Amino acid sequence: MAINIKRPNGTEDVLPKDVHKWLTVEKIARETAESFGFSEIRIPTFENTDLFLRSVGETTDVVQKEMYTVMAKETKFTLRPEGTAGTIRAMLQNGLLNEALPQRVFYILSCFRHERPQAGRLREFHQFGLEMAGSPSPCADAEVISLAKTLLDRLGLKNIELYINSIGCPTCRAKYHEALRSYFEERKDELCDTCLSRLEKNPMRILDCKSPVCGEIAKDAPLIIDYLCEECSEHFEKLKNYLTKLGIDYKVNPKIVRGLDYYTKTVFEFVTTEIGAQGTVCGGGRYDGLIEQLGGQHIPALGFAMGIERLLLVMEKQGCDYLTPKKCDIYFATMGDSALEKAMELSRELREYGYFAEYDMMNRGLKAQMKYANKIGAAFTVVLGDNELNEGKAKLKNMESGDEKEILLDNKFTANFDAVYIDRMLESLEDAEAFPAFPMNKESE
Ligand code: ATP
Ligand code: MG
């Protein structure tokens, strides 16, 4: 039997040629979150399975169909299907919630869900997400939504719609569940088996069933928004008001219920139609009961998560700019052993000063070395041979302009290179028209 060592279905390799795209998203996400007062948190890749049963909810698709669970000795562990449960667990376990509120953390992590792989839907995918704990106020909802919107804008993304809804609190939910139950009860025979079992325990979950038949039945189901209690309605009205004040366009979509059980009051999604069926790039909301449910005090909280693969699909589609990967500053083409040793010595010193330096390690001829320097986009090259070593000087070539300058191979080499390098930087700055703090969508320029 042939061994299968191929990448598992629904996973991806990120190759060196593409990694700068990921770094762009990660860097801008970090900077944006930090500018809103969030700090990074890192949590384990797997947790006790019970954590997800408790928080995500036993009747959700994630728990019922998508979790990767292993039995290790006597204990059941699950690869995290999302970041909120583990993050709140970590905040509780490490006493963060006893410190000054609101506590604000963000994360960039991998998630695992056993789903049917397709464009924008993977089995291992990555999220940028964040959680804010402590504030019951709708201004916190507006703040978190505004952060998501700022990030999408800074990435240069266009045509992404914000949909908001309120799914109420346990008080309004009780009345709503009754209404839903009696609605679905009438068409019980047509529901799928999973939804049938949800009818008693959690009828709201039927609303996000992916089966077309259940979806069709759910179309005319009662809407939660018509069942909100006074406090929840007022919260929602205030949020809408804040969003308008912040100049953030939104649409109320009473059909959004979100796929995880812990949400209360505000839920929201940022959606695009440009990358096919998997167009939700960000999903989030308030979860005022979760911390208590996990053994903490009653502390209201909220957050969101963005799918990084989906963000990158939209960025690619819309031709967004990425931060440019660092390229070789100086390449030493060498002839002979003594020249190679000199190149090694100079490279070590240059690297100490932060330069990206390279020399030949393949024993290539001079012509092939220059071809290689060109291929990797080296900014400068220096040819070193016996002549250069004897005279103690060499030619430093600017690969873009072709200009050559003599440079001494003495202990001032790095300082001399600095001067030439800075001149080149200044020239290219003069050539560049504008220098935006964040990469912009090309169309907007
Ligand atoms: P969907 O409705 O697309 O299944 P979801 O409601 O299950 O999304 P969340 O649990 O809210 O998604 O996760 C937040 C974000 O993570 C999503 O908006 C999406 O961008 C991303 N995401 C979720 N599941 C996947 C997946 N299997 N592959 C890639 N990205 C995903
Ligand atoms: Mg899903």
Short mmCIF file of C-alpha atoms and ligand atoms in Angstrom, two decimals:
data_model
loop_
_atom_site.label_atom_id
_atom_site.label_comp_id
_atom_site.label_asym_id
_atom_site.label_seq_id
_atom_site.Cartn_x
_atom_site.Cartn_y
_atom_site.Cartn_z
CA MET A 1 0.00 0.00 0.00
CA ALA A 2 1.38 3.41 -0.97
CA ILE A 3 1.80 5.71 1.98
CA ASN A 4 -0.17 8.92 1.86
CA ILE A 5 1.97 11.85 2.91
CA LYS A 6 -0.03 14.51 1.07
CA ARG A 7 -1.50 17.51 2.83
CA PRO A 8 -4.84 16.60 4.43
CA ASN A 9 -7.98 17.86 2.66
CA GLY A 10 -9.02 21.31 3.79
CA THR A 11 -5.55 22.42 4.89
CA GLU A 12 -3.21 24.81 3.09
CA ASP A 13 0.51 25.47 2.76
CA VAL A 14 1.53 29.12 2.74
CA LEU A 15 4.62 29.34 0.54
CA PRO A 16 7.45 31.87 0.99
CA LYS A 17 6.26 33.78 -2.10
CA ASP A 18 2.88 34.44 -0.44
CA VAL A 19 3.80 34.87 3.19
CA HIS A 20 4.04 38.68 2.93
CA LYS A 21 0.29 38.72 2.26
CA TRP A 22 -0.33 37.06 5.62
CA LEU A 23 2.16 39.36 7.31
CA THR A 24 0.33 42.36 5.86
CA VAL A 25 -2.98 41.28 7.36
CA GLU A 26 -1.38 40.31 10.68
CA LYS A 27 0.60 43.54 11.01
CA ILE A 28 -2.30 45.84 10.18
CA ALA A 29 -4.64 43.80 12.41
CA ARG A 30 -2.21 44.05 15.36
CA GLU A 31 -1.68 47.77 14.89
CA THR A 32 -5.38 48.46 14.57
CA ALA A 33 -6.30 46.42 17.66
CA GLU A 34 -3.54 48.09 19.67
CA SER A 35 -4.75 51.53 18.65
CA PHE A 36 -8.11 50.63 20.23
CA GLY A 37 -6.43 49.51 23.49
CA PHE A 38 -6.35 45.75 22.87
CA SER A 39 -3.36 43.56 23.84
CA GLU A 40 -2.39 40.24 22.31
CA ILE A 41 -3.14 36.95 24.04
CA ARG A 42 -1.90 33.47 23.03
CA ILE A 43 -3.79 30.39 24.10
CA PRO A 44 -3.38 26.62 23.64
CA THR A 45 -4.38 24.92 20.39
CA PHE A 46 -6.48 22.36 22.27
CA GLU A 47 -8.69 22.51 25.34
CA ASN A 48 -10.81 20.17 27.39
CA THR A 49 -13.77 19.20 25.20
CA ASP A 50 -16.19 20.29 27.93
CA LEU A 51 -15.13 23.90 27.46
CA PHE A 52 -16.60 23.94 23.94
CA LEU A 53 -19.71 21.95 24.88
CA ARG A 54 -20.39 24.53 27.59
CA SER A 55 -19.71 27.66 25.56
CA VAL A 56 -20.26 27.02 21.85
CA GLY A 57 -23.32 24.92 22.74
CA GLU A 58 -24.30 21.28 22.40
CA THR A 59 -26.90 21.86 19.67
CA THR A 60 -24.67 23.90 17.34
CA ASP A 61 -23.26 22.55 14.06
CA VAL A 62 -19.76 23.18 15.37
CA VAL A 63 -20.21 20.87 18.36
CA GLN A 64 -22.49 18.33 16.70
CA LYS A 65 -20.57 17.87 13.46
CA GLU A 66 -17.33 19.79 13.20
CA MET A 67 -15.06 19.23 16.20
CA TYR A 68 -11.77 17.31 16.12
CA THR A 69 -11.71 15.46 19.40
CA VAL A 70 -9.12 13.01 20.70
CA MET A 71 -9.18 10.79 23.71
CA ALA A 72 -5.81 11.06 25.48
CA LYS A 73 -5.59 8.57 28.33
CA GLU A 74 -8.78 9.31 30.30
CA THR A 75 -9.41 12.84 29.05
CA LYS A 76 -11.19 14.20 25.98
CA PHE A 77 -9.49 17.09 24.25
CA THR A 78 -10.68 19.14 21.26
CA LEU A 79 -8.70 21.22 18.77
CA ARG A 80 -10.14 24.71 19.15
CA PRO A 81 -12.93 25.32 16.59
CA GLU A 82 -12.92 29.06 17.49
CA GLY A 83 -11.03 31.44 19.74
CA THR A 84 -13.57 32.90 22.16
CA ALA A 85 -14.01 29.93 24.50
CA GLY A 86 -10.28 29.44 25.09
CA THR A 87 -9.67 33.16 25.43
CA ILE A 88 -12.38 33.64 28.06
CA ARG A 89 -11.14 30.50 29.83
CA ALA A 90 -7.62 31.98 29.90
CA MET A 91 -8.87 35.36 31.13
CA LEU A 92 -10.74 33.66 33.96
CA GLN A 93 -7.99 31.24 34.89
CA ASN A 94 -5.36 33.99 35.01
CA GLY A 95 -7.45 36.50 36.93
CA LEU A 96 -7.56 39.09 34.13
CA LEU A 97 -11.19 39.79 34.90
CA ASN A 98 -10.29 40.93 38.42
CA GLU A 99 -8.21 43.73 36.96
CA ALA A 100 -9.38 47.10 35.66
CA LEU A 101 -12.25 46.71 33.21
CA PRO A 102 -12.80 46.65 30.32
CA GLN A 103 -10.27 43.91 29.65
CA ARG A 104 -9.42 43.88 25.96
CA VAL A 105 -7.48 41.12 24.20
CA PHE A 106 -6.94 40.08 20.60
CA TYR A 107 -5.56 36.95 18.99
CA ILE A 108 -4.34 35.53 15.71
CA LEU A 109 -4.76 31.77 15.71
CA SER A 110 -5.62 28.62 13.79
CA CYS A 111 -9.02 26.94 14.18
CA PHE A 112 -10.11 23.43 13.26
CA ARG A 113 -13.53 22.38 11.99
CA HIS A 114 -14.45 19.22 10.15
CA GLU A 115 -16.42 20.84 7.32
CA ARG A 116 -16.72 20.10 3.62
CA PRO A 117 -13.71 21.89 2.11
CA GLN A 118 -14.43 24.48 -0.59
CA ALA A 119 -13.25 27.98 -1.50
CA GLY A 120 -13.18 29.99 1.73
CA ARG A 121 -14.09 26.96 3.84
CA LEU A 122 -11.21 24.96 5.26
CA ARG A 123 -10.66 22.39 7.98
CA GLU A 124 -7.73 24.31 9.40
CA PHE A 125 -8.25 28.04 9.00
CA HIS A 126 -7.03 31.18 10.75
CA GLN A 127 -8.78 33.92 12.61
CA PHE A 128 -7.95 37.37 13.80
CA GLY A 129 -10.32 37.92 16.68
CA LEU A 130 -10.81 39.89 19.85
CA GLU A 131 -12.81 40.01 23.05
CA MET A 132 -13.75 42.91 25.29
CA ALA A 133 -15.04 42.09 28.79
CA GLY A 134 -16.69 44.38 31.30
CA SER A 135 -18.87 46.88 29.49
CA PRO A 136 -22.64 46.39 29.19
CA SER A 137 -22.95 49.60 27.18
CA PRO A 138 -23.91 49.71 23.48
CA CYS A 139 -20.94 52.06 23.01
CA ALA A 140 -18.75 48.98 23.50
CA ASP A 141 -20.66 47.25 20.68
CA ALA A 142 -20.09 50.32 18.50
CA GLU A 143 -16.39 50.37 19.44
CA VAL A 144 -15.84 46.73 18.48
CA ILE A 145 -17.74 47.10 15.19
CA SER A 146 -15.81 50.29 14.47
CA LEU A 147 -12.53 48.44 15.05
CA ALA A 148 -13.53 45.73 12.55
CA LYS A 149 -14.55 48.37 10.02
CA THR A 150 -11.30 50.33 10.50
CA LEU A 151 -9.28 47.20 9.87
CA LEU A 152 -11.22 46.28 6.71
CA ASP A 153 -10.69 49.84 5.44
CA ARG A 154 -6.96 49.81 6.25
CA LEU A 155 -6.57 46.56 4.36
CA GLY A 156 -8.06 48.41 1.40
CA LEU A 157 -11.19 46.26 1.16
CA LYS A 158 -14.25 47.54 -0.67
CA ASN A 159 -17.88 46.45 -1.02
CA ILE A 160 -18.20 44.78 2.35
CA GLU A 161 -21.59 45.22 3.95
CA LEU A 162 -22.22 45.34 7.66
CA TYR A 163 -25.33 43.53 8.86
CA ILE A 164 -26.50 43.86 12.42
CA ASN A 165 -29.26 42.27 14.46
CA SER A 166 -30.24 41.76 18.07
CA ILE A 167 -31.02 38.28 19.30
CA GLY A 168 -32.13 39.47 22.73
CA CYS A 169 -31.43 38.22 26.21
CA PRO A 170 -32.73 35.08 27.99
CA THR A 171 -35.92 37.00 28.93
CA CYS A 172 -36.94 37.86 25.36
CA ARG A 173 -35.52 34.57 24.09
CA ALA A 174 -37.99 32.51 26.19
CA LYS A 175 -41.02 34.05 24.47
CA TYR A 176 -39.35 33.82 21.10
CA HIS A 177 -38.49 30.13 21.54
CA GLU A 178 -42.17 29.45 22.20
CA ALA A 179 -43.17 31.23 18.99
CA LEU A 180 -40.51 29.38 17.00
CA ARG A 181 -41.48 26.02 18.44
CA SER A 182 -45.10 26.38 17.48
CA TYR A 183 -44.08 27.56 13.98
CA PHE A 184 -41.75 24.62 13.30
CA GLU A 185 -44.06 22.14 15.06
CA GLU A 186 -46.50 22.59 12.16
CA ARG A 187 -43.89 21.47 9.59
CA LYS A 188 -42.11 18.99 11.79
CA ASP A 189 -42.29 16.17 9.23
CA GLU A 190 -40.15 18.08 6.74
CA LEU A 191 -37.29 19.05 9.09
CA CYS A 192 -33.95 17.20 8.95
CA ASP A 193 -33.09 14.85 11.85
CA THR A 194 -30.66 17.29 13.45
CA CYS A 195 -33.25 20.07 13.44
CA LEU A 196 -35.90 17.75 14.79
CA SER A 197 -33.71 17.16 17.83
CA ARG A 198 -33.15 20.95 18.09
CA LEU A 199 -36.87 21.67 18.16
CA GLU A 200 -37.18 20.97 21.87
CA LYS A 201 -33.71 21.97 23.09
CA ASN A 202 -32.87 25.03 21.00
CA PRO A 203 -35.24 25.92 18.13
CA MET A 204 -33.18 28.99 17.17
CA ARG A 205 -30.46 26.69 15.84
CA ILE A 206 -32.89 25.52 13.11
CA LEU A 207 -32.57 29.01 11.64
CA ASP A 208 -28.95 28.45 10.64
CA CYS A 209 -29.33 24.88 9.39
CA LYS A 210 -27.51 24.51 6.06
CA SER A 211 -30.05 22.00 4.61
CA PRO A 212 -32.05 23.62 1.78
CA VAL A 213 -35.36 22.20 3.01
CA CYS A 214 -34.95 23.52 6.55
CA GLY A 215 -33.69 26.81 5.07
CA GLU A 216 -36.86 27.12 2.99
CA ILE A 217 -39.10 26.41 6.00
CA ALA A 218 -37.12 28.88 8.13
CA LYS A 219 -37.77 31.68 5.62
CA ASP A 220 -41.15 32.60 7.10
CA ALA A 221 -40.31 31.86 10.73
CA PRO A 222 -41.04 34.55 13.35
CA LEU A 223 -38.25 37.11 13.80
CA ILE A 224 -36.46 37.63 17.12
CA ILE A 225 -36.44 41.36 16.59
CA ASP A 226 -40.23 41.40 17.11
CA TYR A 227 -39.81 39.79 20.53
CA LEU A 228 -37.16 42.01 22.11
CA CYS A 229 -37.73 43.20 25.68
CA GLU A 230 -37.49 46.91 26.43
CA GLU A 231 -33.88 46.81 27.59
CA CYS A 232 -32.72 44.88 24.52
CA SER A 233 -34.63 47.18 22.14
CA GLU A 234 -33.16 50.23 23.75
CA HIS A 235 -29.65 48.74 23.55
CA PHE A 236 -30.15 48.07 19.84
CA GLU A 237 -31.51 51.56 19.16
CA LYS A 238 -28.52 53.15 20.90
CA LEU A 239 -26.09 51.01 18.95
CA LYS A 240 -27.67 52.07 15.66
CA ASN A 241 -27.43 55.68 16.77
CA TYR A 242 -23.71 55.34 17.64
CA LEU A 243 -22.96 53.66 14.32
CA THR A 244 -24.65 56.50 12.49
CA LYS A 245 -22.63 59.03 14.51
CA LEU A 246 -19.44 57.16 13.61
CA GLY A 247 -20.41 57.25 9.93
CA ILE A 248 -20.54 53.45 9.69
CA ASP A 249 -23.12 52.20 7.19
CA TYR A 250 -25.12 49.18 8.28
CA LYS A 251 -28.21 47.22 7.42
CA VAL A 252 -30.43 45.52 9.96
CA ASN A 253 -30.76 41.88 8.98
CA PRO A 254 -33.29 40.21 11.29
CA LYS A 255 -32.23 36.80 9.96
CA ILE A 256 -28.73 36.82 11.44
CA VAL A 257 -28.63 34.49 14.45
CA ARG A 258 -24.96 33.32 14.32
CA GLY A 259 -23.82 29.74 14.66
CA LEU A 260 -22.63 29.74 18.27
CA ASP A 261 -24.92 29.58 21.27
CA TYR A 262 -23.29 32.13 23.52
CA TYR A 263 -24.50 35.29 21.77
CA THR A 264 -26.95 37.76 23.39
CA LYS A 265 -28.26 41.13 22.17
CA THR A 266 -26.08 42.47 19.35
CA VAL A 267 -24.87 40.15 16.59
CA PHE A 268 -23.17 41.33 13.41
CA GLU A 269 -21.49 40.16 10.24
CA PHE A 270 -19.39 41.79 7.55
CA VAL A 271 -20.28 40.15 4.24
CA THR A 272 -19.10 40.42 0.65
CA THR A 273 -20.64 38.89 -2.44
CA GLU A 274 -17.31 38.89 -4.28
CA ILE A 275 -15.81 35.56 -3.21
CA GLY A 276 -18.74 33.21 -3.76
CA ALA A 277 -20.92 31.54 -1.18
CA GLN A 278 -18.45 31.86 1.71
CA GLY A 279 -18.74 35.63 1.89
CA THR A 280 -18.82 36.26 5.64
CA VAL A 281 -15.41 37.69 6.43
CA CYS A 282 -16.22 38.67 10.02
CA GLY A 283 -18.75 37.52 12.57
CA GLY A 284 -19.28 38.67 16.10
CA GLY A 285 -21.53 39.91 18.82
CA ARG A 286 -22.23 40.29 22.49
CA TYR A 287 -22.20 37.33 24.88
CA ASP A 288 -23.27 38.65 28.26
CA GLY A 289 -23.86 35.23 29.83
CA LEU A 290 -20.75 33.36 28.74
CA ILE A 291 -18.31 34.34 31.48
CA GLU A 292 -20.79 33.33 34.17
CA GLN A 293 -21.54 30.12 32.30
CA LEU A 294 -17.83 29.27 32.44
CA GLY A 295 -17.70 29.77 36.21
CA GLY A 296 -16.90 33.48 36.47
CA GLN A 297 -18.90 36.43 37.76
CA HIS A 298 -21.64 38.04 35.72
CA ILE A 299 -19.45 40.13 33.42
CA PRO A 300 -20.88 41.27 30.09
CA ALA A 301 -18.58 40.84 27.09
CA LEU A 302 -18.41 40.88 23.33
CA GLY A 303 -16.09 40.23 20.42
CA PHE A 304 -15.65 39.17 16.82
CA ALA A 305 -13.54 36.92 14.64
CA MET A 306 -12.39 37.42 11.06
CA GLY A 307 -11.41 34.58 8.77
CA ILE A 308 -7.93 35.46 7.47
CA GLU A 309 -8.17 33.15 4.43
CA ARG A 310 -11.42 34.85 3.42
CA LEU A 311 -9.90 38.32 3.91
CA LEU A 312 -7.02 37.29 1.65
CA LEU A 313 -9.42 35.97 -1.00
CA VAL A 314 -11.15 39.36 -1.13
CA MET A 315 -7.84 41.26 -1.10
CA GLU A 316 -6.60 39.17 -4.02
CA LYS A 317 -9.86 39.64 -5.92
CA GLN A 318 -9.84 43.40 -5.40
CA GLY A 319 -6.14 43.82 -6.17
CA CYS A 320 -5.27 45.27 -2.77
CA ASP A 321 -1.67 46.20 -2.01
CA TYR A 322 0.53 44.24 0.35
CA LEU A 323 3.52 45.30 2.39
CA THR A 324 6.59 44.53 0.31
CA PRO A 325 8.78 41.68 1.54
CA LYS A 326 12.34 42.64 2.49
CA LYS A 327 14.84 42.01 -0.29
CA CYS A 328 18.60 41.53 -0.38
CA ASP A 329 20.44 44.84 0.24
CA ILE A 330 23.85 43.68 -0.85
CA TYR A 331 25.14 40.61 -2.65
CA PHE A 332 28.84 39.66 -2.75
CA ALA A 333 29.91 37.88 -5.92
CA THR A 334 33.18 36.13 -5.09
CA MET A 335 36.04 34.46 -6.91
CA GLY A 336 38.30 32.24 -4.82
CA ASP A 337 38.49 31.26 -1.19
CA SER A 338 39.99 34.46 0.24
CA ALA A 339 37.24 36.51 -1.44
CA LEU A 340 34.61 34.20 -0.01
CA GLU A 341 36.08 34.64 3.48
CA LYS A 342 36.03 38.42 3.05
CA ALA A 343 32.39 38.28 1.92
CA MET A 344 31.52 36.22 4.99
CA GLU A 345 33.25 38.70 7.28
CA LEU A 346 31.63 41.77 5.68
CA SER A 347 28.19 40.12 5.59
CA ARG A 348 28.38 39.34 9.28
CA GLU A 349 29.14 42.95 10.08
CA LEU A 350 26.44 44.31 7.75
CA ARG A 351 23.86 41.99 9.28
CA GLU A 352 24.75 43.28 12.75
CA TYR A 353 23.62 46.67 11.47
CA GLY A 354 20.35 45.28 10.15
CA TYR A 355 21.27 44.83 6.48
CA PHE A 356 20.19 41.83 4.43
CA ALA A 357 23.44 40.49 2.96
CA GLU A 358 24.15 37.39 0.87
CA TYR A 359 27.05 35.70 -0.92
CA ASP A 360 27.47 32.65 -3.11
CA MET A 361 27.34 29.26 -1.44
CA MET A 362 26.89 27.20 -4.60
CA ASN A 363 30.39 27.59 -6.03
CA ARG A 364 28.96 29.28 -9.15
CA GLY A 365 30.93 31.17 -11.76
CA LEU A 366 30.87 34.97 -11.68
CA LYS A 367 28.28 35.31 -14.44
CA ALA A 368 25.91 32.88 -12.77
CA GLN A 369 26.36 34.70 -9.46
CA MET A 370 25.37 38.02 -11.04
CA LYS A 371 22.36 36.38 -12.64
CA TYR A 372 21.34 35.07 -9.23
CA ALA A 373 21.79 38.52 -7.64
CA ASN A 374 19.46 39.90 -10.29
CA LYS A 375 16.92 37.19 -9.71
CA ILE A 376 16.68 37.82 -5.98
CA GLY A 377 16.43 41.56 -6.62
CA ALA A 378 19.60 42.57 -4.74
CA ALA A 379 19.84 46.36 -4.42
CA PHE A 380 23.67 46.42 -4.60
CA THR A 381 26.39 43.99 -5.62
CA VAL A 382 30.12 43.89 -4.98
CA VAL A 383 32.50 41.71 -6.97
CA LEU A 384 35.37 40.38 -4.85
CA GLY A 385 38.44 38.66 -6.32
CA ASP A 386 42.19 38.57 -5.71
CA ASN A 387 42.66 42.00 -7.36
CA GLU A 388 40.12 43.65 -5.10
CA LEU A 389 41.58 42.04 -1.99
CA ASN A 390 45.13 43.10 -2.93
CA GLU A 391 44.10 46.70 -3.61
CA GLY A 392 41.76 46.84 -0.60
CA LYS A 393 38.90 48.29 -2.62
CA ALA A 394 36.07 47.11 -4.84
CA LYS A 395 33.18 48.39 -6.99
CA LEU A 396 29.79 48.75 -5.36
CA LYS A 397 27.13 48.51 -8.06
CA ASN A 398 23.64 49.95 -7.77
CA MET A 399 21.67 47.26 -9.59
CA GLU A 400 18.77 49.54 -10.46
CA SER A 401 20.67 52.43 -12.03
CA GLY A 402 23.80 50.50 -12.99
CA ASP A 403 25.98 53.19 -11.28
CA GLU A 404 29.24 51.97 -9.78
CA LYS A 405 31.13 53.49 -6.86
CA GLU A 406 34.47 52.56 -5.41
CA ILE A 407 34.28 51.33 -1.86
CA LEU A 408 37.16 50.56 0.54
CA LEU A 409 37.26 47.07 1.99
CA ASP A 410 38.49 48.37 5.35
CA ASN A 411 36.89 48.59 8.79
CA LYS A 412 34.70 51.46 7.59
CA PHE A 413 32.98 49.31 4.96
CA THR A 414 29.59 49.29 6.68
CA ALA A 415 29.67 53.02 7.41
CA ASN A 416 30.56 53.74 3.77
CA PHE A 417 27.85 51.40 2.54
CA ASP A 418 25.39 53.17 4.86
CA ALA A 419 25.98 56.48 3.10
CA VAL A 420 25.43 55.04 -0.39
CA TYR A 421 22.40 53.09 0.79
CA ILE A 422 20.76 56.13 2.36
CA ASP A 423 21.30 58.15 -0.85
CA ARG A 424 19.49 55.47 -2.81
CA MET A 425 16.62 55.43 -0.30
CA LEU A 426 16.23 59.21 -0.53
CA GLU A 427 16.18 59.06 -4.32
CA SER A 428 13.45 56.45 -4.35
CA LEU A 429 11.47 58.44 -1.78
CA GLU A 430 11.58 61.45 -4.09
CA ASP A 431 10.29 59.23 -6.90
CA ALA A 432 7.38 57.93 -4.84
CA GLU A 433 4.34 60.23 -5.01
CA ALA A 434 2.69 59.56 -1.70
CA PHE A 435 3.52 57.49 1.32
CA PRO A 436 0.30 56.27 2.96
CA ALA A 437 0.48 54.90 6.51
CA PHE A 438 -1.52 51.87 5.39
CA PRO A 439 -1.67 50.16 2.02
CA MET A 440 -4.63 51.40 0.07
CA ASN A 441 -6.87 49.80 -2.46
CA LYS A 442 -5.46 50.75 -5.84
CA GLU A 443 -8.83 51.95 -7.14
CA SER A 444 -9.10 54.55 -4.41
CA GLU A 445 -5.89 56.33 -5.37
P1 ATP B 1 -20.00 30.31 8.25
O1 ATP B 1 -21.41 30.74 8.34
O2 ATP B 1 -19.29 30.81 7.03
O3 ATP B 1 -19.83 28.84 8.46
P2 ATP B 1 -19.47 30.73 11.01
O4 ATP B 1 -20.67 31.42 11.50
O5 ATP B 1 -19.34 29.26 11.22
O6 ATP B 1 -19.25 31.04 9.46
P3 ATP B 1 -17.75 31.95 12.98
O7 ATP B 1 -17.77 30.80 13.87
O8 ATP B 1 -18.49 33.15 13.36
O9 ATP B 1 -18.18 31.47 11.51
O10 ATP B 1 -16.23 32.34 12.65
C1 ATP B 1 -15.85 33.67 12.35
C2 ATP B 1 -15.24 33.77 10.97
O11 ATP B 1 -14.28 32.74 10.75
C3 ATP B 1 -16.22 33.59 9.83
O12 ATP B 1 -16.89 34.77 9.57
C4 ATP B 1 -15.31 33.20 8.69
O13 ATP B 1 -14.69 34.35 8.12
C5 ATP B 1 -14.25 32.37 9.39
N1 ATP B 1 -14.55 30.93 9.22
C6 ATP B 1 -15.44 30.17 9.90
N2 ATP B 1 -15.39 28.89 9.50
C7 ATP B 1 -14.44 28.84 8.54
C8 ATP B 1 -13.88 27.78 7.74
N3 ATP B 1 -14.29 26.53 7.86
N4 ATP B 1 -12.90 28.09 6.86
C9 ATP B 1 -12.45 29.36 6.72
N5 ATP B 1 -12.92 30.38 7.46
C10 ATP B 1 -13.90 30.14 8.34
MG MG B 2 -19.74 27.56 10.09
#
